[in-house]
Tab-separated table of C-alpha atoms and ligand atoms in Angstrom:
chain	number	residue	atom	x	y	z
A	12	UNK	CA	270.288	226.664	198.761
A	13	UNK	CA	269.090	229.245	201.560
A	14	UNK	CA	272.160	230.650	203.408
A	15	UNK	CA	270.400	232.195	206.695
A	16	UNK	CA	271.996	234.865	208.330
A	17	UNK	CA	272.020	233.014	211.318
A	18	UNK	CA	273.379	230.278	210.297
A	19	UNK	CA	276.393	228.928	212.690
A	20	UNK	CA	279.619	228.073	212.374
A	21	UNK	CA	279.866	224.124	213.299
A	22	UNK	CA	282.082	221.415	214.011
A	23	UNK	CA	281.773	218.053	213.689
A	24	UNK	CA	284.045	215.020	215.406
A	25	UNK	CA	284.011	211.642	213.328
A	26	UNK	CA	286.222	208.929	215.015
A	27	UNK	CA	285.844	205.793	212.812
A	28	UNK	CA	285.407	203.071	214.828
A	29	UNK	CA	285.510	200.470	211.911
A	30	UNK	CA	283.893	200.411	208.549
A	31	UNK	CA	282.457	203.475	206.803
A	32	UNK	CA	279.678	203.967	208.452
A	33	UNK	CA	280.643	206.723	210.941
A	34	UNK	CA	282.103	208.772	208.205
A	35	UNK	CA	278.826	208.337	205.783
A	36	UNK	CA	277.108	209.780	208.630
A	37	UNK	CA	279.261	212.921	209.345
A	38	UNK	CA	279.924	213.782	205.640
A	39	UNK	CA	276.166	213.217	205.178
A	40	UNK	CA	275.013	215.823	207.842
A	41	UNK	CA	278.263	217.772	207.089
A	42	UNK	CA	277.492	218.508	203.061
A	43	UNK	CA	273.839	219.095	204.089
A	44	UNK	CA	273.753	221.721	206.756
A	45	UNK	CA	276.546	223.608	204.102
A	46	UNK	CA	274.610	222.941	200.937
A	47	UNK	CA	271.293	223.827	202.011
A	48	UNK	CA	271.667	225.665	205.389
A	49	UNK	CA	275.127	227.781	204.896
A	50	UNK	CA	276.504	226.413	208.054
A	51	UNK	CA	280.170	226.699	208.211
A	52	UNK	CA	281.120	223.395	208.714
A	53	UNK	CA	284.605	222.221	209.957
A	54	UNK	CA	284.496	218.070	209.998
A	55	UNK	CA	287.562	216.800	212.365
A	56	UNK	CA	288.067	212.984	211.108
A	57	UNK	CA	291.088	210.442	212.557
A	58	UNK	CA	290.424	208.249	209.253
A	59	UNK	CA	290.978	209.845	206.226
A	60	UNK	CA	291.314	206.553	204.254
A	61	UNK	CA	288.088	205.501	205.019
A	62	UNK	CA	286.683	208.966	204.122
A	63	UNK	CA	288.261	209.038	200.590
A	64	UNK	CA	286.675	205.746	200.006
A	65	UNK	CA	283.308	207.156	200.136
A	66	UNK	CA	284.537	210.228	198.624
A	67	UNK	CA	287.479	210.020	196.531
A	68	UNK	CA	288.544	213.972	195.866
A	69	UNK	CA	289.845	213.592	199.602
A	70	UNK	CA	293.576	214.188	200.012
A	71	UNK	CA	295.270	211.840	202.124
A	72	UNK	CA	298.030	214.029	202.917
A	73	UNK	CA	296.188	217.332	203.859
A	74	UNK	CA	296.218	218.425	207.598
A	75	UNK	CA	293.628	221.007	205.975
A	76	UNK	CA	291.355	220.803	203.020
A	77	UNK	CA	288.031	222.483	201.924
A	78	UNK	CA	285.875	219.378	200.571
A	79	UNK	CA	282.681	220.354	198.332
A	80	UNK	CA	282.340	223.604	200.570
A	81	UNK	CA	283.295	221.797	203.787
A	82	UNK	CA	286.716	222.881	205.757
A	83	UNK	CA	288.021	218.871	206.933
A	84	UNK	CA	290.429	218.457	209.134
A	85	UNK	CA	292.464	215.136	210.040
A	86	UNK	CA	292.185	214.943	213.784
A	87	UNK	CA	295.410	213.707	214.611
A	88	UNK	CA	294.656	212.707	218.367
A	89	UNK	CA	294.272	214.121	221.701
A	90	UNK	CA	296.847	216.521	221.821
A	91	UNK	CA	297.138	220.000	221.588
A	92	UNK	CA	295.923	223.655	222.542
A	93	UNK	CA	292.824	225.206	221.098
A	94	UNK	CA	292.147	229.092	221.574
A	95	UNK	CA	288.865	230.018	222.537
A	96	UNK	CA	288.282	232.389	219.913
A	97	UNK	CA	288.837	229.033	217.031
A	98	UNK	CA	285.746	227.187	218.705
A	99	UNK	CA	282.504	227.306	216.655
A	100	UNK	CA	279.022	228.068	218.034
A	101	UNK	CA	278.464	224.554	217.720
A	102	UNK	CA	280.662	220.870	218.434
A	103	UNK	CA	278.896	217.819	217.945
A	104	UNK	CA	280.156	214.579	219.000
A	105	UNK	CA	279.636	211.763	217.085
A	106	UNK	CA	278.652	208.693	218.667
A	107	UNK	CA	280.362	210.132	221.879
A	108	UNK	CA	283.678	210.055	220.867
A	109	UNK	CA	286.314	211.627	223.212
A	110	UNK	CA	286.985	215.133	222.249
A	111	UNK	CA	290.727	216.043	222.548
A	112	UNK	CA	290.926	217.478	226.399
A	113	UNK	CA	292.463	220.888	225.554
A	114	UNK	CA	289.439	221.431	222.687
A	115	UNK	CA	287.202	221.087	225.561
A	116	UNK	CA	288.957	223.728	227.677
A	117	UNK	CA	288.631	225.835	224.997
A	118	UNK	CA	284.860	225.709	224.585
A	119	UNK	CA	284.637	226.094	228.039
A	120	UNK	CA	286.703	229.424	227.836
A	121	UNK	CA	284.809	231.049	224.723
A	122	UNK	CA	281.984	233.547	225.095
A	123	UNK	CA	279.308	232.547	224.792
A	124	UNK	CA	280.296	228.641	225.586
A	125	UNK	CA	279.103	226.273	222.130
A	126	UNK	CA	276.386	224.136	221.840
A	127	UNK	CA	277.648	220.998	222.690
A	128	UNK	CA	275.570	217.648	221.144
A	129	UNK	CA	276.488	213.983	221.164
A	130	UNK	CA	274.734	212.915	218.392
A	131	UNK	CA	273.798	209.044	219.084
A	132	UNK	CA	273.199	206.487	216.623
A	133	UNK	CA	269.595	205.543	215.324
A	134	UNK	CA	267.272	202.721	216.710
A	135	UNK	CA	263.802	202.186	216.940
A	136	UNK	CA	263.245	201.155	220.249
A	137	UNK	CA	260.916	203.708	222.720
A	138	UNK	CA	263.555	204.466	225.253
A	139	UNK	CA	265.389	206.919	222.830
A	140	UNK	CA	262.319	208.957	223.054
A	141	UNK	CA	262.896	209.508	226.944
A	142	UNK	CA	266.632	210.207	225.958
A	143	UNK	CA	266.789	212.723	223.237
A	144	UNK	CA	267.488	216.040	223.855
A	145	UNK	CA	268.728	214.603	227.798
A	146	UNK	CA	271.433	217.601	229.060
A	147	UNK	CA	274.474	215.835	230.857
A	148	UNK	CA	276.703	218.790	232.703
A	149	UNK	CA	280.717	218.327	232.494
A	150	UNK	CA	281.747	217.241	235.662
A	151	UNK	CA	284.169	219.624	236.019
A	152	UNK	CA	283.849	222.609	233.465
A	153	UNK	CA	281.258	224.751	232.900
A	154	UNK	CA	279.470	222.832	229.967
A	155	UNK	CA	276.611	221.383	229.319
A	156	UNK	CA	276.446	218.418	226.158
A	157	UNK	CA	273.145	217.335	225.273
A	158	UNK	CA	272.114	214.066	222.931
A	159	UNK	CA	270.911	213.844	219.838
A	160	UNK	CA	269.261	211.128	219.463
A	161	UNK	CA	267.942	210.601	215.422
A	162	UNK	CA	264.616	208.708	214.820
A	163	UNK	CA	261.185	208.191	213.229
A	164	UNK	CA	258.798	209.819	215.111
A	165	UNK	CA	258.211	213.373	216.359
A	166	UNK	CA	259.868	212.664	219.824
A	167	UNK	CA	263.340	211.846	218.386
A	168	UNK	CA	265.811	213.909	216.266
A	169	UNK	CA	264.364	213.096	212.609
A	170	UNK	CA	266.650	210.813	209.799
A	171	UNK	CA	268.884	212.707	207.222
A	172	UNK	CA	267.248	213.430	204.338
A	173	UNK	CA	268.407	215.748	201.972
A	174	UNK	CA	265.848	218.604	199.868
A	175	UNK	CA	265.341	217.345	196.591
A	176	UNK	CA	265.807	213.778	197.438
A	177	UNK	CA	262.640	212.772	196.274
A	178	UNK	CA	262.499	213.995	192.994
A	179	UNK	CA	265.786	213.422	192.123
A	180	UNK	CA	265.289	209.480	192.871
A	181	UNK	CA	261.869	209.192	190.991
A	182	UNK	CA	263.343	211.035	187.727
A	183	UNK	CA	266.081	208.999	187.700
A	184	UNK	CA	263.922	205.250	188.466
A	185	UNK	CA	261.588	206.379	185.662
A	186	UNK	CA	264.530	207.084	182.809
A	187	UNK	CA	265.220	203.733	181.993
A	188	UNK	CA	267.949	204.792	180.060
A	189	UNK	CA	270.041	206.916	182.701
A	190	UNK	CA	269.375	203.536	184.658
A	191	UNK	CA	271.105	201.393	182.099
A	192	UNK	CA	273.704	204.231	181.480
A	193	UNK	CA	274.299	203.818	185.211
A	194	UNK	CA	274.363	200.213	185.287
A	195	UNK	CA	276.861	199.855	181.999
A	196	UNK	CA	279.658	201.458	183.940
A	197	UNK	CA	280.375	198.314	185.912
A	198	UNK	CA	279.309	195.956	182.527
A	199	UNK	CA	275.820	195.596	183.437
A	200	UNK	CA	274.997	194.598	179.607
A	201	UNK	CA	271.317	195.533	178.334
A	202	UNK	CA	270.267	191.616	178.902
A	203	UNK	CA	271.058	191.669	182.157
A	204	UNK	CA	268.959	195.118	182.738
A	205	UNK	CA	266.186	192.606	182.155
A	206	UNK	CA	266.927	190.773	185.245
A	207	UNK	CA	265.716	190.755	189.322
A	208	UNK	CA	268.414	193.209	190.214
A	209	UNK	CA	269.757	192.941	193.668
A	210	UNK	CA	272.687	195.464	195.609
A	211	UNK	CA	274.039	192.935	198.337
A	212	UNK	CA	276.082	195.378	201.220
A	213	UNK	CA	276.087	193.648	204.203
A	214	UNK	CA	278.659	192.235	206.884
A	215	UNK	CA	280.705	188.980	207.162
A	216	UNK	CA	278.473	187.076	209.296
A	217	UNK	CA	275.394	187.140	206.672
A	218	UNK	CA	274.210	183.634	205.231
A	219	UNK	CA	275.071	185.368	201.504
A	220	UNK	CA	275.933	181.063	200.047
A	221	UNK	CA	272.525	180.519	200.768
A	222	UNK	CA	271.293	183.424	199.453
A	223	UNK	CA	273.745	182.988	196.223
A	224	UNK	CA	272.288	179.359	195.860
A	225	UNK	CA	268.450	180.284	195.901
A	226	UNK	CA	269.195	182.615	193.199
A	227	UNK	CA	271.030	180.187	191.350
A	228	UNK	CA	268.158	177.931	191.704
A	229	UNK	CA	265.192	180.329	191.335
A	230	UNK	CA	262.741	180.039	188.051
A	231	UNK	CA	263.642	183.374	187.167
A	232	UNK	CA	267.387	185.776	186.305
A	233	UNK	CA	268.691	187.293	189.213
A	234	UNK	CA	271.643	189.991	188.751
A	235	UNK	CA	273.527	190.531	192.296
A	236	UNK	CA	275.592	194.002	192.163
A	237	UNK	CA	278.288	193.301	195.421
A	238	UNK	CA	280.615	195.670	196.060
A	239	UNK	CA	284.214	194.877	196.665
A	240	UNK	CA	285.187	193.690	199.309
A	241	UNK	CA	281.758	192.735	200.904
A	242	UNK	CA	281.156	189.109	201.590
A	243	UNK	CA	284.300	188.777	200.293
A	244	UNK	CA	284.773	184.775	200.851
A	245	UNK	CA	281.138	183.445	199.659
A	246	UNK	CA	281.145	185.576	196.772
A	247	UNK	CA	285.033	184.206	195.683
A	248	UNK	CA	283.498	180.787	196.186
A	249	UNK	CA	280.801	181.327	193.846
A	250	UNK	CA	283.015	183.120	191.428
A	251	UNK	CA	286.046	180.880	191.608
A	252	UNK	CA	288.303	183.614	191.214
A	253	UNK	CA	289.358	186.644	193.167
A	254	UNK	CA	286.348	189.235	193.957
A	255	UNK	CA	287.433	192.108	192.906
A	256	UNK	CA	285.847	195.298	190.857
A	257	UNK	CA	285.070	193.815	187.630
A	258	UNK	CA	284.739	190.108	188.182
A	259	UNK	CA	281.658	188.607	187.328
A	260	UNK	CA	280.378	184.817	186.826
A	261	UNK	CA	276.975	183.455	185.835
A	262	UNK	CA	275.897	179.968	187.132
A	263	UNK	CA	272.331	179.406	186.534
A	264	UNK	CA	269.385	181.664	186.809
A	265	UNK	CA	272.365	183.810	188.986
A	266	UNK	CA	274.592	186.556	187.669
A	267	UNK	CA	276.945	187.994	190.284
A	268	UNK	CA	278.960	191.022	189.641
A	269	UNK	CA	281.781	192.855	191.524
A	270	UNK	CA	281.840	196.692	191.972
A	271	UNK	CA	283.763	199.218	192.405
A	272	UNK	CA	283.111	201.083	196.129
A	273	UNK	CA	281.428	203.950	194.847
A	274	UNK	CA	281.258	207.773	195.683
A	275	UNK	CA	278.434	208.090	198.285
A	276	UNK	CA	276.259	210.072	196.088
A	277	UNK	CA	275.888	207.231	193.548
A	278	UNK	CA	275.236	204.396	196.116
A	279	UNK	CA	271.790	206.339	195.878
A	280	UNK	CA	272.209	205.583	192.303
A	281	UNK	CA	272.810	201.972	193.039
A	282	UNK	CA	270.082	201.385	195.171
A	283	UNK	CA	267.494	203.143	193.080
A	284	UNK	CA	268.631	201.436	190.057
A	285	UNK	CA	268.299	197.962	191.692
A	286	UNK	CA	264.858	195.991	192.513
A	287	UNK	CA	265.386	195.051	195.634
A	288	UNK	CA	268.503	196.465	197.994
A	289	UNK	CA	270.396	194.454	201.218
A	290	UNK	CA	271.789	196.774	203.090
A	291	UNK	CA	273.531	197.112	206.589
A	292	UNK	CA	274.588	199.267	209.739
A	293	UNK	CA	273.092	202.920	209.444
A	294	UNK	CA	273.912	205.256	206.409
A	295	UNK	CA	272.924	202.429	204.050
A	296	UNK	CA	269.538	201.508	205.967
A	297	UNK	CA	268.130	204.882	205.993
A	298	UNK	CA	269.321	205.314	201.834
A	299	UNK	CA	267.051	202.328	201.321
A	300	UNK	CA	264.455	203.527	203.383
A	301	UNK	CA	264.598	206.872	200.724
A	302	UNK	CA	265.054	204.212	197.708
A	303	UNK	CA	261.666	203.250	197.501
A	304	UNK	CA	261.997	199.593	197.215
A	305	UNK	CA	262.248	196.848	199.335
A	306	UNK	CA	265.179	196.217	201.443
A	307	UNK	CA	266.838	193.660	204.065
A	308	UNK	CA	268.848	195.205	206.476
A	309	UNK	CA	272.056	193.689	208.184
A	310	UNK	CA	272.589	194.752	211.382
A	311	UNK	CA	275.452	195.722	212.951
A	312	UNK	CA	275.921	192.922	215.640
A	313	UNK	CA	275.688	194.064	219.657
A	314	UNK	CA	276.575	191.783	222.537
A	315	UNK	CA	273.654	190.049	224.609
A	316	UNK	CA	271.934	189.585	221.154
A	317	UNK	CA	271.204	193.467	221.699
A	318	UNK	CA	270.891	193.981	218.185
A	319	UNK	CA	268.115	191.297	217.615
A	320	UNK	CA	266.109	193.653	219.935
A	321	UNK	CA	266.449	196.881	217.734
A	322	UNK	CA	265.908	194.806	214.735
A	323	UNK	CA	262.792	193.845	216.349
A	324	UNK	CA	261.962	197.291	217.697
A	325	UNK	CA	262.369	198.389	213.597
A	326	UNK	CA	260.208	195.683	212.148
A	327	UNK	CA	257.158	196.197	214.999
A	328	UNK	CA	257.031	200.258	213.331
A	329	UNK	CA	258.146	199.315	209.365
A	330	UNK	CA	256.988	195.940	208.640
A	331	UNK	CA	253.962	195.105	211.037
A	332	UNK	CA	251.863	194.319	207.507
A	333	UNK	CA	254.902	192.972	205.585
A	334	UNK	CA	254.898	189.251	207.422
A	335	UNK	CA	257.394	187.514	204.658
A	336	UNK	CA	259.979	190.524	204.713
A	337	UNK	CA	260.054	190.838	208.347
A	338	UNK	CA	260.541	187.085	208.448
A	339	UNK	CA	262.982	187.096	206.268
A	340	UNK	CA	264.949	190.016	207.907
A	341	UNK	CA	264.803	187.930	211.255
A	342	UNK	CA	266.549	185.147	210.032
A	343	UNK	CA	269.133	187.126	207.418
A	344	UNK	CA	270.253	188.309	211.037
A	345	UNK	CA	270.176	185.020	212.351
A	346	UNK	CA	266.838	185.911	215.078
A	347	UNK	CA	265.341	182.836	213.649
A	348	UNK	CA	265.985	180.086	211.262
A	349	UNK	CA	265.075	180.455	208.113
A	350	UNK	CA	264.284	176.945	207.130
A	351	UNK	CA	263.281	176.412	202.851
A	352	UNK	CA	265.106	179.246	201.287
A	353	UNK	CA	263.104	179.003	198.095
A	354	UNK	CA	259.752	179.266	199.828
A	355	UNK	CA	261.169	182.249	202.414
A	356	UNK	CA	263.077	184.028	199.421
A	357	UNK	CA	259.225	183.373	197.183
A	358	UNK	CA	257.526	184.727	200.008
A	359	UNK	CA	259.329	188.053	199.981
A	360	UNK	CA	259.025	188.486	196.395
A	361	UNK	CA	255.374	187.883	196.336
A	362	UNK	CA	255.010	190.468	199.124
A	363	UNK	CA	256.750	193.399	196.821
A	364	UNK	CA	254.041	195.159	196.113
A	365	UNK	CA	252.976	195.779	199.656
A	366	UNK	CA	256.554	196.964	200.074
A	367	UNK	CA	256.296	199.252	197.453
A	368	UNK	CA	253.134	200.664	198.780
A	369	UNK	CA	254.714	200.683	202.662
A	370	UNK	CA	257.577	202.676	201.650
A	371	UNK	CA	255.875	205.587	199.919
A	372	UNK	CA	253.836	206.050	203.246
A	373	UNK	CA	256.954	205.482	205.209
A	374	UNK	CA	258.979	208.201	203.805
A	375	UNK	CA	255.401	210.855	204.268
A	376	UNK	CA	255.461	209.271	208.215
A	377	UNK	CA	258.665	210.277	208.931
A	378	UNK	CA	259.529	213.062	207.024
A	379	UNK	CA	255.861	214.790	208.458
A	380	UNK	CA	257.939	215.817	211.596
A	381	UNK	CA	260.635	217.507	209.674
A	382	UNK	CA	264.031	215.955	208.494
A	383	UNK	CA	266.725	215.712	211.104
A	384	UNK	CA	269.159	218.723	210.073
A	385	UNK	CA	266.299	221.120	209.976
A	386	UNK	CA	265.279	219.514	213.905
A	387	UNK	CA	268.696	219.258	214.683
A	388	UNK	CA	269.112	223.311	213.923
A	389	UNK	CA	266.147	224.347	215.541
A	390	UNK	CA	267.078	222.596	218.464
A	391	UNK	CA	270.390	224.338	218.565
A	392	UNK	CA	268.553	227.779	218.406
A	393	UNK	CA	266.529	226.999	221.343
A	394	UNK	CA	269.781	225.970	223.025
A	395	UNK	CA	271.497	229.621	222.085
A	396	UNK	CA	268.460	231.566	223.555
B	430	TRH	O1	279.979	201.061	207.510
B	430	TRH	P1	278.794	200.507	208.165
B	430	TRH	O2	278.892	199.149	208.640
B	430	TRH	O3	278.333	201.443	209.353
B	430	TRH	C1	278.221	201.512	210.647
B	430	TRH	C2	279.521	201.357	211.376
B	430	TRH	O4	279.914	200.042	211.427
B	430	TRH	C3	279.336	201.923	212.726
B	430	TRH	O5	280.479	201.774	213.506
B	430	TRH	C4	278.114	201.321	213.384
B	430	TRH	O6	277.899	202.012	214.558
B	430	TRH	C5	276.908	201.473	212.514
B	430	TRH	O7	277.155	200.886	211.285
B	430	TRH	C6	275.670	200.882	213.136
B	430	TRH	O8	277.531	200.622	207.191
B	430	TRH	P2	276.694	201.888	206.779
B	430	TRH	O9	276.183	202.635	207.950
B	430	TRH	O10	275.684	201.441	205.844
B	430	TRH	O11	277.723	202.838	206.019
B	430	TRH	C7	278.259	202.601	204.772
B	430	TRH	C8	278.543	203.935	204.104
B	430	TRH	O12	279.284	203.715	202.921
B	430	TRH	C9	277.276	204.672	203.711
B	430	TRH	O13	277.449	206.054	203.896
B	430	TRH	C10	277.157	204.377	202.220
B	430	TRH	C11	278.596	204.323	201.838
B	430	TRH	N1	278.906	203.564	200.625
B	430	TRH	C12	279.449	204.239	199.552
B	430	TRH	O14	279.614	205.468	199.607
B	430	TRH	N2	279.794	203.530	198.434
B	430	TRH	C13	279.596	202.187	198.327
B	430	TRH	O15	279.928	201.594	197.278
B	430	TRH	C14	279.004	201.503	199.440
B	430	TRH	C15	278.741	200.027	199.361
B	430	TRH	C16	278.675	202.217	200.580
């Protein structure tokens, strides 16, 4: 950990809108610029509940609580009066929520006034490029916010990515034994280590029966890791029985289990311990992008078909060379059809290699213009000149 002398005090505003996404996100970039940058981070969130499911030492009751180093506070609406001297040198915005009105007088009224960032959620499509880093001037204060925009290329704001990451996933993918350690806690048995394993986190609208039936089908095991509460109605009809943490059912070359939702730092775990990871909305994506094995990504549905667009926009920069995966990815999201199962679902598992190979040079791609908490601080010092 280097704590800088310079290091800010910071604020960050997390509004869940649904799911756990928006939280992953904030408590990601809130732990890392504490941890490794000795930021003083205060995170305002309206959802505890969804917090503590990602990270379970969170008290629900606590107007106030320090959280692995991090001051959290449950933003209880709009109201209230904020003295200017309580503002940070920093307030991000997350996904441009509404900060509460008299916060915002307050910034206003400290000397000197905060950096002010929305910071915007990722995509892959050009126009973020022109965006990122765009001021936008309060219409009536004397403010300026400017966007954050993350991304995968030197023109955008960088993805999280935590020091360390790197070798803490490879030493833990090459000791099979922490692996199966891992794996026993929700009854993974040492037989079933021997199988395809497969994490499945995705959203309702996913065509998981079919999935569930070409693995039941397929020539060889197949163990599916789900956890609770995802896909909730396919996976109860292949279980026959309630899908909750725990259950599990085997019908042919299939084994589906149910997990527990786990602490955010072992869905890392998960993923690395798996073969092959389906994954959805943002947090998750990029972790999979770090996991070093092939993924499918759900994503999070947009009117107008928008999101088919930024799938798209992803699979022109990550899969150009990866035909069956970015085939496959089209039509888990419903961009195309996906006709045979089998032959799609054979396709993609004959292409692993190449995906294995793809995301080592990923990871050096993006990472070569710096990871986004390190941009995301510089950028904030040439703000406070
Ligand atoms: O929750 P998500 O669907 O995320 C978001 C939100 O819907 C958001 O509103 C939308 O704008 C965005 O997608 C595009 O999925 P995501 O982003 O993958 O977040 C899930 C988080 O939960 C992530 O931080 C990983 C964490 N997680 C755990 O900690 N334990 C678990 O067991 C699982 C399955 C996930």
């Amino acid at each position: 950990m280097s704590i800088r002398p310079t290091a800010p005090s910071l604020a960050i505003f997390c509004k869940v809108v649904d799911n756990y996404g928006d939280i992953g996100i904030c408590w990601r970039l809130a732990r890392q610029l504490q941890h490794e940058h000795g930021v003083a981070v205060t995170l305002w969130v309206d959802d505890l509940a969804s917090y503590r499911r990602i990270c379970p030492e969170v008290d629900l009751g606590a107007e106030v609580q320090q959280v692995q180093g991090v001051t959290v506070r449950h933003w209880r609406g709009q109201d209230g009066a904020f003295a200017p001297d309580g503002i940070p040198e920093v307030v991000i915005e997350f996904f441009g929520c509404d900060l509460p009105p008299g916060y915002v007088e307050a910034m206003a009224a400290r000397t000197p006034r905060p950096v002010w960032l929305n910071y915007e959620g990722l995509t892959a499509e050009d126009w973020v490029e022109g965006c990122h880093r765009l001021p936008s001037m309060h219409p009536r204060l004397r403010l300026t916010k400017h966007f954050y925009f993350p991304g995968f290329n030197e023109r955008t704001g960088g993805l999280l990515h935590e020091a360390g990451l790197d070798e803490r996933r490879r030493a833990f993918q090459q000791d099979h034994a922490a692996v199966a350690t891992f794996l026993a806690r929700f009854g993974v048995t040492p037989q079933e280590l021997a199988a395809r394993k497969v994490s499945l986190f995705c959203y309702p609208d996913a065509p998981v029966a079919h999935m569930l039936q070409t693995w039941t089908g397929g020539a060889k095991p197949t163990l599916c890791l789900v956890p609770e509460g995802v896909a909730r109605e396919q996976v109860e009809a292949f279980l026959g029985a309630a899908a909750v943490a725990g259950a599990a059912a085997t019908h042919g070359a299939l084994t589906l289990r149910v997990l527990p939702f786990v602490p955010q730092p072992d869905y890392d775990l998960l993923l690395w311990a798996c073969d092959l990871n389906f994954v959805r909305g943002e947090d998750s994506w990029v972790r999979a992008q770090w996991a070093g094995r092939p993924f499918v990504w759900h994503i999070y549905v947009q009117d107008e078909n928008l999101h088919h667009k930024k799938l798209r926009a992803f699979l022109d920069r990550y899969a150009a060379q990866l035909p069956a995966l970015a085939r496959f990815m089209l039509g888990w999201n419903g961009a195309l059809a996906i006709g045979d199962w089998n032959e799609a679902w054979q396709a993609v598992l004959n292409e692993i290699p190449h995906d294995l190979a793809r995301a080592e040079e990923w990871r050096g791609e993006v990472l070569a213009h710096g990871d986004l908490v390190t941009k995301l601080l510089d950028f904030v010092r040439e703000l406070g000149r």
